[in-house]
JSON list of C-alpha atoms and ligand atoms in Angstrom, two decimals:
[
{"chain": "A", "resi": 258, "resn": "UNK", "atom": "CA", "xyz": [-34.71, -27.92, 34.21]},
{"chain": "A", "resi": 259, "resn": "UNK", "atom": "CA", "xyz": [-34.51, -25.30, 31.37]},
{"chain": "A", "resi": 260, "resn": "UNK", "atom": "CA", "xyz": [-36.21, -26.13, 28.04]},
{"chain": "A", "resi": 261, "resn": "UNK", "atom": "CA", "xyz": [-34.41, -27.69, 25.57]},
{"chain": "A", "resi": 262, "resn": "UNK", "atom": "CA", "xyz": [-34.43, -26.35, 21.67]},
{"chain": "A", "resi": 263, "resn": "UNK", "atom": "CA", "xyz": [-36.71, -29.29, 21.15]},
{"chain": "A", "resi": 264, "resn": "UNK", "atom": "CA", "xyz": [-39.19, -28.27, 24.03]},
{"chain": "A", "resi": 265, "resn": "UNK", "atom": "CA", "xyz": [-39.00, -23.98, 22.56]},
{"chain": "A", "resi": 266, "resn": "UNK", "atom": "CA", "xyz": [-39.86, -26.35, 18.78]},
{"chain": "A", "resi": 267, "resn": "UNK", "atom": "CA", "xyz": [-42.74, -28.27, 20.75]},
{"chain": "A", "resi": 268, "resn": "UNK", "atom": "CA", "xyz": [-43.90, -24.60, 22.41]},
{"chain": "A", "resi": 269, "resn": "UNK", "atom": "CA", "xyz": [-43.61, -23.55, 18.83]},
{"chain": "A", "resi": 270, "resn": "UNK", "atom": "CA", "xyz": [-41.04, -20.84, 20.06]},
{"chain": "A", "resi": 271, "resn": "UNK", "atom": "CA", "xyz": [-38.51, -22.08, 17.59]},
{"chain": "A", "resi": 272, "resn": "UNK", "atom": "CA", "xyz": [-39.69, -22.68, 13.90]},
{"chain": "A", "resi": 273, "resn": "UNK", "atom": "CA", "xyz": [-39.10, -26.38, 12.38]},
{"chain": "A", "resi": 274, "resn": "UNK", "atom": "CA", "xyz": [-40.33, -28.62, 9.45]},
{"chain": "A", "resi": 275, "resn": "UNK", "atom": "CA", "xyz": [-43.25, -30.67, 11.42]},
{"chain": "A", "resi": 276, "resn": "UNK", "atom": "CA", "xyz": [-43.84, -33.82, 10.08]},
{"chain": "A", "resi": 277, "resn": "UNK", "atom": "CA", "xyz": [-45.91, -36.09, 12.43]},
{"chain": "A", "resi": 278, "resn": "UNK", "atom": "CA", "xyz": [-47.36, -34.71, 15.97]},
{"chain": "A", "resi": 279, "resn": "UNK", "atom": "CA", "xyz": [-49.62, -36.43, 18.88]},
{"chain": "A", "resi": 280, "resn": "UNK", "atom": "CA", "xyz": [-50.45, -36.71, 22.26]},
{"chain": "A", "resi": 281, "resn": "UNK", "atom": "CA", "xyz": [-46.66, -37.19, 23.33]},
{"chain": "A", "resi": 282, "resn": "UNK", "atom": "CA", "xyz": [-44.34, -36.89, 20.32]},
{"chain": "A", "resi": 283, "resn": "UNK", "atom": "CA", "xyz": [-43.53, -34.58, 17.35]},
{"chain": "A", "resi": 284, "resn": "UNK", "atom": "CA", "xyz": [-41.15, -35.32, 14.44]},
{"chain": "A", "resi": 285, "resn": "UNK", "atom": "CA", "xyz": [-39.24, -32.75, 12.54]},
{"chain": "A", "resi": 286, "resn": "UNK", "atom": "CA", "xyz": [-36.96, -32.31, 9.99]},
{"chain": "A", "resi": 287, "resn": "UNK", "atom": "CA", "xyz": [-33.42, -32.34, 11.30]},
{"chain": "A", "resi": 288, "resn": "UNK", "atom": "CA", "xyz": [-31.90, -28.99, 10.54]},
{"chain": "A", "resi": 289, "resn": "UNK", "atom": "CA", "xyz": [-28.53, -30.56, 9.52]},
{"chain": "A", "resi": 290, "resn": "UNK", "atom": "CA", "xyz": [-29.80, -34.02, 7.75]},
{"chain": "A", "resi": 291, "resn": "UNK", "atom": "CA", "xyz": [-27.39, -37.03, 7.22]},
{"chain": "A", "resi": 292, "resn": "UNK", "atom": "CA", "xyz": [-29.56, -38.70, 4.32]},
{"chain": "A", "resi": 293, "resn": "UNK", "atom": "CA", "xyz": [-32.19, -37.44, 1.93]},
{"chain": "A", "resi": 294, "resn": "UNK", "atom": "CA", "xyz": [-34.83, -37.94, 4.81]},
{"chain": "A", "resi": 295, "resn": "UNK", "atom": "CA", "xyz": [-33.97, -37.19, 7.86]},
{"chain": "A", "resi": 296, "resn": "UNK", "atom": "CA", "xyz": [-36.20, -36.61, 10.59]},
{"chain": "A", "resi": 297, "resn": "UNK", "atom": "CA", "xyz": [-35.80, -35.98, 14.53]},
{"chain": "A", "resi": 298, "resn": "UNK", "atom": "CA", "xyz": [-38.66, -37.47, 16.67]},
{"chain": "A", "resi": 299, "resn": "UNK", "atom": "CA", "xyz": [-39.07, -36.45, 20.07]},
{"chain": "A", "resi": 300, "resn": "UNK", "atom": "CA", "xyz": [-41.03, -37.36, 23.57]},
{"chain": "A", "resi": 301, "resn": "UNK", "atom": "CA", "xyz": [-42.75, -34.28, 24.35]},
{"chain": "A", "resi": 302, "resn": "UNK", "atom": "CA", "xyz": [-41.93, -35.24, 27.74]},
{"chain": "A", "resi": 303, "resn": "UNK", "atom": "CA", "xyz": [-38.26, -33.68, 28.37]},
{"chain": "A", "resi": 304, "resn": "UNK", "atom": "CA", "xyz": [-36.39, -36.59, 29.51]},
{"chain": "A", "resi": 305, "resn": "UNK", "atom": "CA", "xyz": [-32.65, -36.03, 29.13]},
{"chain": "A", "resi": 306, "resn": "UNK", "atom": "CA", "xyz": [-31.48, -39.09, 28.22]},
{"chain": "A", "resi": 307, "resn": "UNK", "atom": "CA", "xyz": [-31.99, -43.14, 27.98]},
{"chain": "A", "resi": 308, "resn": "UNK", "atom": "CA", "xyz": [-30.42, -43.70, 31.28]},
{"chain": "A", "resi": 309, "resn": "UNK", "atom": "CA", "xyz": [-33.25, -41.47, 32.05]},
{"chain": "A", "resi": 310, "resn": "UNK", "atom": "CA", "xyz": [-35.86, -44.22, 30.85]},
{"chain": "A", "resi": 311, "resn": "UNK", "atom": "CA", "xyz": [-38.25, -46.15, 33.59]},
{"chain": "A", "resi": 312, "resn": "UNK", "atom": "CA", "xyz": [-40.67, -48.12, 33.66]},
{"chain": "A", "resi": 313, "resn": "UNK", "atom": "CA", "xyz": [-43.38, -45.02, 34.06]},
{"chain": "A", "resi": 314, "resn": "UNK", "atom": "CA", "xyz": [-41.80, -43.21, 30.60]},
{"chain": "A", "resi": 315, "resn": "UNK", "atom": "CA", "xyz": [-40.34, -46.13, 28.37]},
{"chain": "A", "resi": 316, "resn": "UNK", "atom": "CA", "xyz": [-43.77, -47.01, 26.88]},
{"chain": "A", "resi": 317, "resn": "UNK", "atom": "CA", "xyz": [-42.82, -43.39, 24.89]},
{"chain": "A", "resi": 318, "resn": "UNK", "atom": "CA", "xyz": [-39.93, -45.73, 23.14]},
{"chain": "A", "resi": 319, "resn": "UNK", "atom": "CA", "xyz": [-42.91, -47.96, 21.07]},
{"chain": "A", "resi": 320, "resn": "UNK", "atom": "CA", "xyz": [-44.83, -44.11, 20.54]},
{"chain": "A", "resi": 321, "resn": "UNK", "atom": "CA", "xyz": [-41.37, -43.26, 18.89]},
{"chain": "A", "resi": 322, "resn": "UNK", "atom": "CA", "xyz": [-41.04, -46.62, 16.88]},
{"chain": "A", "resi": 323, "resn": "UNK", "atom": "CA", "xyz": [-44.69, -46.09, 15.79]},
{"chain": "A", "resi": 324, "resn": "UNK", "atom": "CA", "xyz": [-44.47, -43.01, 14.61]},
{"chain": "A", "resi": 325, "resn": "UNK", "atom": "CA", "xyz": [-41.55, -43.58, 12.54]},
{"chain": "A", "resi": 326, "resn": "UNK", "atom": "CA", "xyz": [-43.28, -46.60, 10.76]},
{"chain": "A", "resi": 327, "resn": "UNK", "atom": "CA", "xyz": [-45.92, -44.12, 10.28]},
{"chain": "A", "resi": 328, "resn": "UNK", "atom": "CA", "xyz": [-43.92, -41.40, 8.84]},
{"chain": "A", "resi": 329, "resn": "UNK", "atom": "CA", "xyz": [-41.68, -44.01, 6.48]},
{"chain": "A", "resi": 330, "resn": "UNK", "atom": "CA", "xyz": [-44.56, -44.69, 5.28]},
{"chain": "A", "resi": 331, "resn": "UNK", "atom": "CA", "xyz": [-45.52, -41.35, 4.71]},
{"chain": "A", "resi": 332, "resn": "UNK", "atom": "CA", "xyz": [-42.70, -40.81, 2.95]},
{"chain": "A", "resi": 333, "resn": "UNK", "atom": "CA", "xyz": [-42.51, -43.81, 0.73]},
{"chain": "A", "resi": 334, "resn": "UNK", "atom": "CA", "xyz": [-39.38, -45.65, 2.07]},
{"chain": "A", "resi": 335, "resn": "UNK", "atom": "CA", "xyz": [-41.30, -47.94, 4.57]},
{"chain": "A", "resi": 336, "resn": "UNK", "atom": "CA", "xyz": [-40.63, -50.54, 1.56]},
{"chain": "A", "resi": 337, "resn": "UNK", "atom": "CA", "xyz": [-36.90, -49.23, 0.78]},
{"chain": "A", "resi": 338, "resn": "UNK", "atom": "CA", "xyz": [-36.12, -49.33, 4.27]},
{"chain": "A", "resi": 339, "resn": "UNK", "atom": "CA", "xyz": [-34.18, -47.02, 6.86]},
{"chain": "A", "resi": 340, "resn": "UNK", "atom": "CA", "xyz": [-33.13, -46.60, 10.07]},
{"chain": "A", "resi": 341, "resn": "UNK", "atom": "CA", "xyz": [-33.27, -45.24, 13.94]},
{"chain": "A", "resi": 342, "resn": "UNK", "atom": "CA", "xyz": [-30.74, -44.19, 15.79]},
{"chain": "A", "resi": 343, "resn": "UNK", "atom": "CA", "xyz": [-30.72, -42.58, 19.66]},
{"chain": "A", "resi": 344, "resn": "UNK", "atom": "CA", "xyz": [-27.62, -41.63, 20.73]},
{"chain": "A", "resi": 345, "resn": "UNK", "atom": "CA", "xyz": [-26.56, -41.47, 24.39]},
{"chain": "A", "resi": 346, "resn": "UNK", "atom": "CA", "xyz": [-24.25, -38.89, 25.85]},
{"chain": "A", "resi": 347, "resn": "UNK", "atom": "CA", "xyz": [-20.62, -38.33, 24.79]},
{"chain": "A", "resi": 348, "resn": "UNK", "atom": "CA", "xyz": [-19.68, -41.32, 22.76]},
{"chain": "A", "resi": 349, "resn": "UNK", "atom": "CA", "xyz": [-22.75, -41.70, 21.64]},
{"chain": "A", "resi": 350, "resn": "UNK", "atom": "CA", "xyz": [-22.94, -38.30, 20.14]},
{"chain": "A", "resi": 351, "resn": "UNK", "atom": "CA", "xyz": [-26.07, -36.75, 21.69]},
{"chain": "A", "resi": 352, "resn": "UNK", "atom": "CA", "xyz": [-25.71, -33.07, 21.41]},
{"chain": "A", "resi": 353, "resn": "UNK", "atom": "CA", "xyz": [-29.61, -32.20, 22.56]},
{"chain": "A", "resi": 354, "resn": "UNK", "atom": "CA", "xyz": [-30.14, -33.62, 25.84]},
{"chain": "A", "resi": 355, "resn": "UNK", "atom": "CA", "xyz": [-33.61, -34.46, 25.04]},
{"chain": "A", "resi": 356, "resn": "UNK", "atom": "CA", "xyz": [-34.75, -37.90, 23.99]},
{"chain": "A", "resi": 357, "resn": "UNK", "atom": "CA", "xyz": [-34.90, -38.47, 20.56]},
{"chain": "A", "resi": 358, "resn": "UNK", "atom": "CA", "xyz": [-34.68, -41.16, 17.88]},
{"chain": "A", "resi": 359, "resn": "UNK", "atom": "CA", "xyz": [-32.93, -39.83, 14.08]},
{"chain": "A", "resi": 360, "resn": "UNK", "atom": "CA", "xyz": [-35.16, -41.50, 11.28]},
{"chain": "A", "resi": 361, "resn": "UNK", "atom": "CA", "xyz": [-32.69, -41.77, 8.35]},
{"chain": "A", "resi": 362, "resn": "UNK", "atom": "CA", "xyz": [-33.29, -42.96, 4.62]},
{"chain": "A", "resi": 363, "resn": "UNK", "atom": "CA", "xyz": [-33.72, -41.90, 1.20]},
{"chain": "A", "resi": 364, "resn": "UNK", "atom": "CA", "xyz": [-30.67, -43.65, 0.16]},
{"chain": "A", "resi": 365, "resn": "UNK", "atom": "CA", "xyz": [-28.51, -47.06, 0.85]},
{"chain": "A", "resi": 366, "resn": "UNK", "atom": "CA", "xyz": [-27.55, -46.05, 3.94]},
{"chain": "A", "resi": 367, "resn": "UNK", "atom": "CA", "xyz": [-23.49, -47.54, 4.45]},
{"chain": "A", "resi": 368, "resn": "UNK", "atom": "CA", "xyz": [-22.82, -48.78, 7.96]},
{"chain": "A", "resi": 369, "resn": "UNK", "atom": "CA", "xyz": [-19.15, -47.62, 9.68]},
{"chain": "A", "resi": 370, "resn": "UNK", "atom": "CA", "xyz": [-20.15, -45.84, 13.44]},
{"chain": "A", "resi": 371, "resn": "UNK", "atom": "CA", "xyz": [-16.44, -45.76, 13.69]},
{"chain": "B", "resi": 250, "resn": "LIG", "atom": "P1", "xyz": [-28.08, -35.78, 18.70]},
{"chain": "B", "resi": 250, "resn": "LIG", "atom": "O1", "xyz": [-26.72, -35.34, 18.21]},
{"chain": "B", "resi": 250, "resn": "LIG", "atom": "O2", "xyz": [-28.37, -35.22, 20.06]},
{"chain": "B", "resi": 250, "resn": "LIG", "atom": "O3", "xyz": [-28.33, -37.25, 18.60]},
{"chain": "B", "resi": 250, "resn": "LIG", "atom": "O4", "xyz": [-29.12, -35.17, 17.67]},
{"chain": "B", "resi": 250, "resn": "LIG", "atom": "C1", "xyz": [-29.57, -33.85, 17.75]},
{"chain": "B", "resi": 250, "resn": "LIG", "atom": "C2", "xyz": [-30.04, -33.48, 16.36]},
{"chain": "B", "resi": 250, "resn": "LIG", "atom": "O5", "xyz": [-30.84, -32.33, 16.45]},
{"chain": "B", "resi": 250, "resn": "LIG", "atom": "C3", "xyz": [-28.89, -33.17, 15.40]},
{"chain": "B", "resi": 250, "resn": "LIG", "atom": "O6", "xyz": [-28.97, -34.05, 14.28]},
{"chain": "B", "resi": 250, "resn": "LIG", "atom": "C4", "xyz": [-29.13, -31.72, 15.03]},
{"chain": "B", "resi": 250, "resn": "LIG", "atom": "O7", "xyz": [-28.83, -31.44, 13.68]},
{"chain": "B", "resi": 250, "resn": "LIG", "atom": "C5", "xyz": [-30.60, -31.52, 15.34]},
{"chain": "B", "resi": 250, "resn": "LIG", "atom": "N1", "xyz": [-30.91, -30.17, 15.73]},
{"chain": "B", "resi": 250, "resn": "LIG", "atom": "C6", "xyz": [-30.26, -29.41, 16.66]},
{"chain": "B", "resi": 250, "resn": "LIG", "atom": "N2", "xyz": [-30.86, -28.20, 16.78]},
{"chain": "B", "resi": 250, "resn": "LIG", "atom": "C7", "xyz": [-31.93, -28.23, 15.93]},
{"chain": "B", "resi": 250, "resn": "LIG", "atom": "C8", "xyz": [-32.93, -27.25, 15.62]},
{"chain": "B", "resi": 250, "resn": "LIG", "atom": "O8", "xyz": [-32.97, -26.14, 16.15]},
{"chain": "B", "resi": 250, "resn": "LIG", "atom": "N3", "xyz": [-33.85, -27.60, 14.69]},
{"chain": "B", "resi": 250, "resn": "LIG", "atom": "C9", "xyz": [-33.84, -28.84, 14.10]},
{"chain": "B", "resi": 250, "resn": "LIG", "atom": "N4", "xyz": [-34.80, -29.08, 13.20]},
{"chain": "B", "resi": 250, "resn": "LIG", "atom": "N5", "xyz": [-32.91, -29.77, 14.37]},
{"chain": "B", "resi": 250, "resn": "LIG", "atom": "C10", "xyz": [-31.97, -29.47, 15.27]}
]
């Protein structure tokens, strides 16, 4: 498997806005954001997508959810509020076939996935 633009940003070959980093997952600012904050948090482990989740790698979903409590509250919207989105292949709208979840807020966020 090639590496994906979100492996070359966790080899630091690619340059992005780091905002949280651990063991197993790094958050970024999304290069094209959708709301005032708008971060992209990733398994360091390159797993394409969520039909790709098992039971050896889908413990990395709760490292995801944790770290986006952590950084909304970083950020000062853990109170506000926001949300996380993965998408899943075509309809879904994935573009990086990496696992990710999009942290969104900053603003009430409207609700039409049409
Ligand atoms: P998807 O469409 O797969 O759910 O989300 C991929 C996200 O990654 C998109 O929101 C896109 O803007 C973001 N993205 C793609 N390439 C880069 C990059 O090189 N740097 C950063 N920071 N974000 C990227």
């Amino acid at each position: 498997m090639s590496d994906s633009i979100f492996t070359k940003i966790i080899k630091r070959e690619i340059p992005a806005s780091i905002v949280y980093e651990d063991d197993e997952i790094i958050a970024f600012n999304d290069i094209s954001p959708q709301a005032p904050i708008h971060i992209v948090i990733v398994t360091k482990m390159q797993i394409e997508t969520l039909n790709d989740l098992n039971s050896d790698n889908a413990y990395l979903i709760g490292k995801i959810a944790l770290a986006a409590k952590q950084i909304a509250k970083d950020k000062g919207i853990d109170k506000s509020g926001y949300r996380l989105i993965m998408n899943c292949n075509d309809d879904g709208g994935q573009t990086v076939f990496h696992i990710h979840c999009h942290l969104l807020g900053g603003k009430k966020l409207s609700w039409n996935p049409a």
